[in-house]
mmCIF file of C-alpha atoms and ligand atoms in Angstrom:
data_model
loop_
_atom_site.group_PDB
_atom_site.id
_atom_site.type_symbol
_atom_site.label_atom_id
_atom_site.label_comp_id
_atom_site.label_asym_id
_atom_site.label_seq_id
_atom_site.Cartn_x
_atom_site.Cartn_y
_atom_site.Cartn_z
ATOM 1 C CA UNK A 177 44.762 -77.577 60.469
ATOM 2 C CA UNK A 178 46.881 -81.071 59.353
ATOM 3 C CA UNK A 179 49.501 -81.068 57.612
ATOM 4 C CA UNK A 180 50.055 -84.326 56.231
ATOM 5 C CA UNK A 181 47.635 -86.506 54.491
ATOM 6 C CA UNK A 182 50.186 -89.673 56.565
ATOM 7 C CA UNK A 183 52.926 -89.394 59.526
ATOM 8 C CA UNK A 184 55.149 -92.937 59.263
ATOM 9 C CA UNK A 185 58.078 -93.156 61.263
ATOM 10 C CA UNK A 186 60.591 -94.965 60.782
ATOM 11 C CA UNK A 187 62.847 -96.768 63.916
ATOM 12 C CA UNK A 188 66.294 -97.526 63.244
ATOM 13 C CA UNK A 189 69.585 -99.443 64.545
ATOM 14 C CA UNK A 190 71.660 -100.673 62.084
ATOM 15 C CA UNK A 191 69.574 -100.621 58.805
ATOM 16 C CA UNK A 192 71.853 -98.513 56.653
ATOM 17 C CA UNK A 193 71.400 -101.838 54.083
ATOM 18 C CA UNK A 194 68.130 -101.062 53.363
ATOM 19 C CA UNK A 195 67.335 -97.514 54.928
ATOM 20 C CA UNK A 196 68.128 -96.218 50.638
ATOM 21 C CA UNK A 197 66.046 -98.982 49.198
ATOM 22 C CA UNK A 198 62.562 -98.934 52.078
ATOM 23 C CA UNK A 199 62.430 -94.695 50.913
ATOM 24 C CA UNK A 200 63.260 -94.836 47.117
ATOM 25 C CA UNK A 201 60.301 -97.338 47.535
ATOM 26 C CA UNK A 202 58.304 -95.079 50.408
ATOM 27 C CA UNK A 203 58.555 -92.785 47.849
ATOM 28 C CA UNK A 204 57.409 -93.982 45.000
ATOM 29 C CA UNK A 205 54.456 -95.784 47.019
ATOM 30 C CA UNK A 206 53.079 -91.689 48.130
ATOM 31 C CA UNK A 207 53.202 -90.419 44.290
ATOM 32 C CA UNK A 208 50.596 -93.563 43.564
ATOM 33 C CA UNK A 209 48.480 -92.088 46.739
ATOM 34 C CA UNK A 210 49.080 -88.187 45.007
ATOM 35 C CA UNK A 211 49.132 -87.712 49.026
ATOM 36 C CA UNK A 212 50.699 -86.475 50.905
ATOM 37 C CA UNK A 213 53.944 -87.893 53.248
ATOM 38 C CA UNK A 214 55.781 -87.101 55.941
ATOM 39 C CA UNK A 215 58.760 -89.790 57.149
ATOM 40 C CA UNK A 216 60.731 -89.573 60.371
ATOM 41 C CA UNK A 217 63.295 -91.384 60.365
ATOM 42 C CA UNK A 218 64.077 -91.795 64.605
ATOM 43 C CA UNK A 219 68.604 -93.269 65.152
ATOM 44 C CA UNK A 220 69.203 -94.534 67.189
ATOM 45 C CA UNK A 221 73.255 -93.235 66.762
ATOM 46 C CA UNK A 222 73.940 -96.170 63.965
ATOM 47 C CA UNK A 223 77.104 -97.988 64.409
ATOM 48 C CA UNK A 224 76.894 -98.699 60.546
ATOM 49 C CA UNK A 225 75.887 -95.037 59.296
ATOM 50 C CA UNK A 226 73.116 -95.715 58.849
ATOM 51 C CA UNK A 227 72.210 -91.749 59.782
ATOM 52 C CA UNK A 228 74.078 -90.206 56.840
ATOM 53 C CA UNK A 229 72.594 -92.441 53.947
ATOM 54 C CA UNK A 230 69.156 -90.779 55.272
ATOM 55 C CA UNK A 231 70.743 -86.741 55.739
ATOM 56 C CA UNK A 232 71.757 -88.091 51.901
ATOM 57 C CA UNK A 233 68.804 -89.292 50.848
ATOM 58 C CA UNK A 234 66.923 -86.794 52.704
ATOM 59 C CA UNK A 235 69.556 -83.813 50.576
ATOM 60 C CA UNK A 236 68.356 -84.988 47.012
ATOM 61 C CA UNK A 237 64.329 -86.209 47.739
ATOM 62 C CA UNK A 238 62.525 -84.714 45.158
ATOM 63 C CA UNK A 239 59.539 -85.689 45.755
ATOM 64 C CA UNK A 240 57.045 -83.169 45.968
ATOM 65 C CA UNK A 241 54.315 -85.135 48.128
ATOM 66 C CA UNK A 242 56.730 -86.423 50.686
ATOM 67 C CA UNK A 243 58.755 -84.902 53.919
ATOM 68 C CA UNK A 244 61.721 -86.606 55.179
ATOM 69 C CA UNK A 245 62.896 -85.862 58.905
ATOM 70 C CA UNK A 246 65.578 -87.414 60.442
ATOM 71 C CA UNK A 247 66.155 -87.171 64.543
ATOM 72 C CA UNK A 248 69.288 -88.750 66.389
ATOM 73 C CA UNK A 249 68.999 -89.198 69.568
ATOM 74 C CA UNK A 250 72.533 -91.034 71.709
ATOM 75 C CA UNK A 251 72.239 -93.956 72.190
ATOM 76 C CA UNK A 252 69.781 -96.785 71.963
ATOM 77 C CA UNK A 253 66.425 -96.676 73.873
ATOM 78 C CA UNK A 254 64.635 -99.330 71.882
ATOM 79 C CA UNK A 255 61.717 -99.525 69.990
ATOM 80 C CA UNK A 256 58.326 -98.032 72.006
ATOM 81 C CA UNK A 257 60.149 -94.897 72.616
ATOM 82 C CA UNK A 258 61.190 -94.513 69.675
ATOM 83 C CA UNK A 259 57.397 -95.421 68.503
ATOM 84 C CA UNK A 260 56.415 -92.171 70.746
ATOM 85 C CA UNK A 261 59.172 -89.514 70.405
ATOM 86 C CA UNK A 262 58.405 -89.920 66.999
ATOM 87 C CA UNK A 263 53.696 -89.865 67.370
ATOM 88 C CA UNK A 264 54.115 -87.259 69.637
ATOM 89 C CA UNK A 265 56.013 -84.816 66.950
ATOM 90 C CA UNK A 266 53.932 -85.775 63.897
ATOM 91 C CA UNK A 267 51.051 -86.309 65.926
ATOM 92 C CA UNK A 268 49.896 -81.697 64.976
ATOM 93 C CA UNK A 269 51.060 -81.950 61.768
ATOM 94 C CA UNK A 270 49.483 -85.934 60.364
ATOM 95 C CA UNK A 271 46.083 -86.625 60.417
ATOM 96 C CA UNK A 272 47.270 -90.210 61.020
ATOM 97 C CA UNK A 273 50.622 -91.808 62.205
ATOM 98 C CA UNK A 274 51.779 -94.816 60.949
ATOM 99 C CA UNK A 275 54.239 -97.398 62.950
ATOM 100 C CA UNK A 276 56.892 -98.928 59.604
ATOM 101 C CA UNK A 277 59.199 -100.977 59.992
ATOM 102 C CA UNK A 278 63.064 -100.101 57.903
ATOM 103 C CA UNK A 279 64.307 -103.646 57.281
ATOM 104 C CA UNK A 280 61.915 -103.923 54.464
ATOM 105 C CA UNK A 281 59.040 -106.100 55.969
ATOM 106 C CA UNK A 282 56.706 -104.074 55.757
ATOM 107 C CA UNK A 283 56.721 -103.000 52.340
ATOM 108 C CA UNK A 284 55.568 -99.518 51.391
ATOM 109 C CA UNK A 285 53.303 -100.903 48.646
ATOM 110 C CA UNK A 286 50.658 -101.499 51.379
ATOM 111 C CA UNK A 287 50.294 -97.892 52.419
ATOM 112 C CA UNK A 288 47.988 -97.783 49.603
ATOM 113 C CA UNK A 289 45.957 -100.465 51.575
ATOM 114 C CA UNK A 290 45.547 -99.084 54.794
ATOM 115 C CA UNK A 291 44.886 -95.581 53.382
ATOM 116 C CA UNK A 292 42.243 -97.450 51.733
ATOM 117 C CA UNK A 293 40.379 -98.649 55.081
ATOM 118 C CA UNK A 294 41.726 -95.089 56.555
ATOM 119 C CA UNK A 295 39.267 -93.574 54.234
ATOM 120 C CA UNK A 296 36.019 -96.061 54.576
ATOM 121 C CA UNK A 297 36.978 -94.238 58.322
ATOM 122 C CA UNK A 298 38.755 -96.927 60.490
ATOM 123 C CA UNK A 299 40.888 -95.028 63.269
ATOM 124 C CA UNK A 300 43.113 -98.925 63.197
ATOM 125 C CA UNK A 301 44.227 -100.522 60.689
ATOM 126 C CA UNK A 302 46.130 -103.680 61.205
ATOM 127 C CA UNK A 303 49.091 -105.292 58.506
ATOM 128 C CA UNK A 304 48.012 -109.333 59.785
ATOM 129 C CA UNK A 305 49.813 -112.011 58.590
ATOM 130 C CA UNK A 306 47.904 -114.111 60.152
ATOM 131 C CA UNK A 307 44.052 -113.681 58.130
ATOM 132 C CA UNK A 308 43.652 -115.033 53.963
ATOM 133 C CA UNK A 309 46.322 -113.248 51.917
ATOM 134 C CA UNK A 310 48.355 -112.929 55.336
ATOM 135 C CA UNK A 311 51.932 -114.450 55.436
ATOM 136 C CA UNK A 312 55.439 -114.535 56.471
ATOM 137 C CA UNK A 313 58.195 -115.561 53.946
ATOM 138 C CA UNK A 314 61.566 -116.689 54.628
ATOM 139 C CA UNK A 315 61.185 -117.625 58.583
ATOM 140 C CA UNK A 316 61.988 -121.089 60.411
ATOM 141 C CA UNK A 317 59.290 -122.879 60.975
ATOM 142 C CA UNK A 318 60.031 -122.139 64.549
ATOM 143 C CA UNK A 319 59.749 -118.453 64.653
ATOM 144 C CA UNK A 320 56.624 -118.897 62.471
ATOM 145 C CA UNK A 321 55.067 -120.819 66.039
ATOM 146 C CA UNK A 322 55.727 -118.288 68.000
ATOM 147 C CA UNK A 323 54.887 -115.438 66.268
ATOM 148 C CA UNK A 324 51.106 -116.923 65.661
ATOM 149 C CA UNK A 325 50.705 -118.610 68.672
ATOM 150 C CA UNK A 326 50.952 -115.374 70.798
ATOM 151 C CA UNK A 327 48.923 -113.900 68.932
ATOM 152 C CA UNK A 328 46.536 -116.892 69.890
ATOM 153 C CA UNK A 329 47.790 -116.293 73.424
ATOM 154 C CA UNK A 330 46.934 -112.285 73.269
ATOM 155 C CA UNK A 331 43.447 -113.721 71.459
ATOM 156 C CA UNK A 332 42.670 -115.401 73.771
ATOM 157 C CA UNK A 333 43.576 -113.606 77.274
ATOM 158 C CA UNK A 334 42.622 -110.006 75.503
ATOM 159 C CA UNK A 335 39.709 -111.877 74.503
ATOM 160 C CA UNK A 336 40.302 -108.946 71.347
ATOM 161 C CA UNK A 337 39.325 -109.983 67.670
ATOM 162 C CA UNK A 338 42.714 -109.327 65.960
ATOM 163 C CA UNK A 339 44.554 -112.146 64.610
ATOM 164 C CA UNK A 340 47.865 -109.935 63.929
ATOM 165 C CA UNK A 341 49.116 -108.547 67.781
ATOM 166 C CA UNK A 342 52.598 -108.441 67.465
ATOM 167 C CA UNK A 343 53.115 -107.424 63.971
ATOM 168 C CA UNK A 344 54.286 -103.610 64.271
ATOM 169 C CA UNK A 345 52.348 -101.917 59.893
ATOM 170 C CA UNK A 346 50.188 -99.660 61.280
ATOM 171 C CA UNK A 347 47.800 -97.253 60.476
ATOM 172 C CA UNK A 348 46.424 -95.504 63.585
ATOM 173 C CA UNK A 349 44.266 -92.102 63.697
ATOM 174 C CA UNK A 350 46.224 -89.479 65.371
ATOM 175 C CA UNK A 351 43.580 -87.652 67.293
ATOM 176 C CA UNK A 352 43.482 -91.530 69.038
ATOM 177 C CA UNK A 353 46.239 -89.566 70.759
ATOM 178 C CA UNK A 354 44.058 -86.909 71.997
ATOM 179 C CA UNK A 355 42.176 -89.432 74.102
ATOM 180 C CA UNK A 356 45.691 -92.476 75.294
ATOM 181 C CA UNK A 357 48.186 -90.477 75.474
ATOM 182 C CA UNK A 358 51.781 -91.822 74.831
ATOM 183 C CA UNK A 359 52.646 -92.315 78.796
ATOM 184 C CA UNK A 360 50.418 -94.921 79.437
ATOM 185 C CA UNK A 361 51.684 -96.742 77.325
ATOM 186 C CA UNK A 362 54.146 -98.588 78.960
ATOM 187 C CA UNK A 363 55.321 -101.759 77.500
ATOM 188 C CA UNK A 364 59.225 -101.601 75.492
ATOM 189 C CA UNK A 365 59.850 -104.255 72.609
ATOM 190 C CA UNK A 366 57.139 -107.041 71.420
ATOM 191 C CA UNK A 367 54.741 -105.241 74.129
ATOM 192 C CA UNK A 368 54.077 -102.294 73.200
ATOM 193 C CA UNK A 369 52.384 -103.766 69.317
ATOM 194 C CA UNK A 370 50.133 -105.544 71.737
ATOM 195 C CA UNK A 371 50.075 -103.066 74.083
ATOM 196 C CA UNK A 372 48.601 -100.220 71.609
ATOM 197 C CA UNK A 373 46.343 -102.874 69.688
ATOM 198 C CA UNK A 374 44.468 -103.626 73.635
ATOM 199 C CA UNK A 375 43.978 -100.045 74.427
ATOM 200 C CA UNK A 376 42.985 -98.418 71.309
ATOM 201 C CA UNK A 377 40.661 -101.546 70.966
ATOM 202 C CA UNK A 378 39.778 -100.920 74.925
ATOM 203 C CA UNK A 379 38.726 -97.533 74.753
ATOM 204 C CA UNK A 380 36.233 -98.907 71.224
ATOM 205 C CA UNK A 381 38.612 -97.433 69.028
ATOM 206 C CA UNK A 382 37.124 -98.862 65.454
ATOM 207 C CA UNK A 383 40.032 -101.581 63.689
ATOM 208 C CA UNK A 384 40.559 -104.510 60.920
ATOM 209 C CA UNK A 385 43.298 -105.378 59.974
ATOM 210 C CA UNK A 386 44.374 -105.462 56.574
ATOM 211 C CA UNK A 387 46.304 -108.459 54.953
ATOM 212 C CA UNK A 388 50.503 -108.517 54.069
ATOM 213 C CA UNK A 389 52.887 -110.186 53.131
ATOM 214 C CA UNK A 390 55.711 -110.013 55.475
ATOM 215 C CA UNK A 391 59.902 -111.446 54.031
ATOM 216 C CA UNK A 392 62.542 -112.057 56.301
ATOM 217 C CA UNK A 393 64.806 -108.923 56.434
ATOM 218 C CA UNK A 394 67.221 -110.145 54.556
ATOM 219 C CA UNK A 395 70.566 -107.084 55.119
ATOM 220 C CA UNK A 396 71.248 -106.599 58.818
ATOM 221 C CA UNK A 397 70.513 -109.127 61.764
ATOM 222 C CA UNK A 398 67.520 -109.185 63.728
ATOM 223 C CA UNK A 399 67.493 -107.614 67.647
ATOM 224 C CA UNK A 400 65.172 -110.557 68.388
ATOM 225 C CA UNK A 401 65.780 -113.228 71.804
ATOM 226 C CA UNK A 402 64.104 -115.534 73.934
ATOM 227 C CA UNK A 403 63.757 -112.181 76.530
ATOM 228 C CA UNK A 404 61.683 -110.370 73.658
ATOM 229 C CA UNK A 405 58.817 -114.097 74.698
ATOM 230 C CA UNK A 406 59.292 -113.666 78.041
ATOM 231 C CA UNK A 407 58.685 -109.886 78.051
ATOM 232 C CA UNK A 408 55.843 -110.623 76.172
ATOM 233 C CA UNK A 409 55.093 -113.738 77.956
ATOM 234 C CA UNK A 410 53.973 -111.500 81.332
ATOM 235 C CA UNK A 411 53.100 -108.706 80.524
ATOM 236 C CA UNK A 412 50.108 -109.365 78.098
ATOM 237 C CA UNK A 413 48.827 -110.663 81.557
ATOM 238 C CA UNK A 414 49.815 -107.541 83.776
ATOM 239 C CA UNK A 415 47.833 -105.471 80.354
ATOM 240 C CA UNK A 416 44.825 -107.684 81.185
ATOM 241 C CA UNK A 417 44.255 -106.495 85.158
ATOM 242 C CA UNK A 418 45.828 -103.399 84.386
ATOM 243 C CA UNK A 419 49.031 -103.585 86.891
ATOM 244 C CA UNK A 420 52.199 -101.804 86.319
HETATM 245 N N1 GTP B 163 65.427 -96.364 67.163
HETATM 246 C C1 GTP B 163 65.675 -97.363 66.918
HETATM 247 N N2 GTP B 163 65.122 -98.921 66.460
HETATM 248 C C2 GTP B 163 65.167 -100.007 66.601
HETATM 249 C C3 GTP B 163 66.006 -99.988 67.655
HETATM 250 N N3 GTP B 163 65.893 -101.889 67.870
HETATM 251 C C4 GTP B 163 65.364 -102.208 66.300
HETATM 252 N N4 GTP B 163 64.815 -100.869 65.973
HETATM 253 C C5 GTP B 163 64.379 -100.935 64.696
HETATM 254 O O1 GTP B 163 62.909 -101.960 64.598
HETATM 255 C C6 GTP B 163 63.134 -101.524 64.117
HETATM 256 C C7 GTP B 163 61.774 -103.439 64.146
HETATM 257 O O2 GTP B 163 62.741 -104.156 64.791
HETATM 258 P P1 GTP B 163 64.271 -105.297 64.282
HETATM 259 O O3 GTP B 163 64.768 -106.172 64.955
HETATM 260 O O4 GTP B 163 63.731 -105.363 62.747
HETATM 261 O O5 GTP B 163 62.814 -106.273 65.006
HETATM 262 P P2 GTP B 163 61.760 -107.917 64.471
HETATM 263 O O6 GTP B 163 60.967 -106.878 62.956
HETATM 264 O O7 GTP B 163 60.860 -108.024 65.413
HETATM 265 O O8 GTP B 163 62.936 -109.231 64.404
HETATM 266 P P3 GTP B 163 63.482 -109.128 63.315
HETATM 267 O O9 GTP B 163 63.465 -108.619 61.514
HETATM 268 O O10 GTP B 163 64.608 -110.657 62.797
HETATM 269 O O11 GTP B 163 65.593 -108.293 63.386
HETATM 270 C C8 GTP B 163 63.623 -102.253 62.707
HETATM 271 O O12 GTP B 163 63.634 -100.903 61.837
HETATM 272 C C9 GTP B 163 65.625 -101.832 63.673
HETATM 273 O O13 GTP B 163 65.874 -101.322 63.726
HETATM 274 C C10 GTP B 163 66.066 -99.299 69.084
HETATM 275 O O14 GTP B 163 66.760 -99.756 69.637
HETATM 276 N N5 GTP B 163 66.109 -97.486 68.804
HETATM 277 MG MG1 MG B 164 62.341 -107.322 61.029
#
């Protein structure tokens, strides 16, 4: 018997300026949702003291529907491994799993929209910036273009009807991971989001996209780089031909 409706994994690296507001907003959304939610913050020993701030939030959290836990790993180990470890930890206790960034680009108010699609029976619900009603705010034109082109590129090569392949705000039915093992997901970085969506759709699970407005991070530093784009560019072909 799963205790929580949703388990949310939030990976953090130097998010001290955003994390309290994010957790407060999630708590508010959880109250509106009226379901039990568990958050697991996966912090990679952020030098800016993110973990201390999360501990303070945990101490003063008085929302009985919300449990917040923190895991601190020794050093920066990447987004994909944070998600995989986090999901593996929450899987048996939560009916659904969600990925959410800590920089406030993923607005917690959308939890209700994700949940409504989950209750309609979808196995995977994708937060999409590239369908009607969705958008990116404040990004430079070149970054908007790269993001949109990346999704078109994946859509054509992987021949899958998903409009936002690279976005990280998604919900998964946790039973998906009885079929799909975390060790089968090889990718790091952006490719991780692409690989998750592709493999889950290939396995025949149902999915849909919901529109999200995605504001740029206000605080903290972007980890976006040419290396990330390059990895994803080649990686999509490896995925298609099932190469390691
Ligand atoms: N635990 C952990 N979290 C990470 C790591 N790298 C990034 N993150 C977190 O993963 C989330 C997404 O990273 P972002 O840097 O926002 O990536 P992005 O949204 O593609 O790019 P920007 O918003 O422009 O920085 C944020 O909450 C980061 O703090 C990492 O190595 N380990
Ligand atoms: Mg971000």
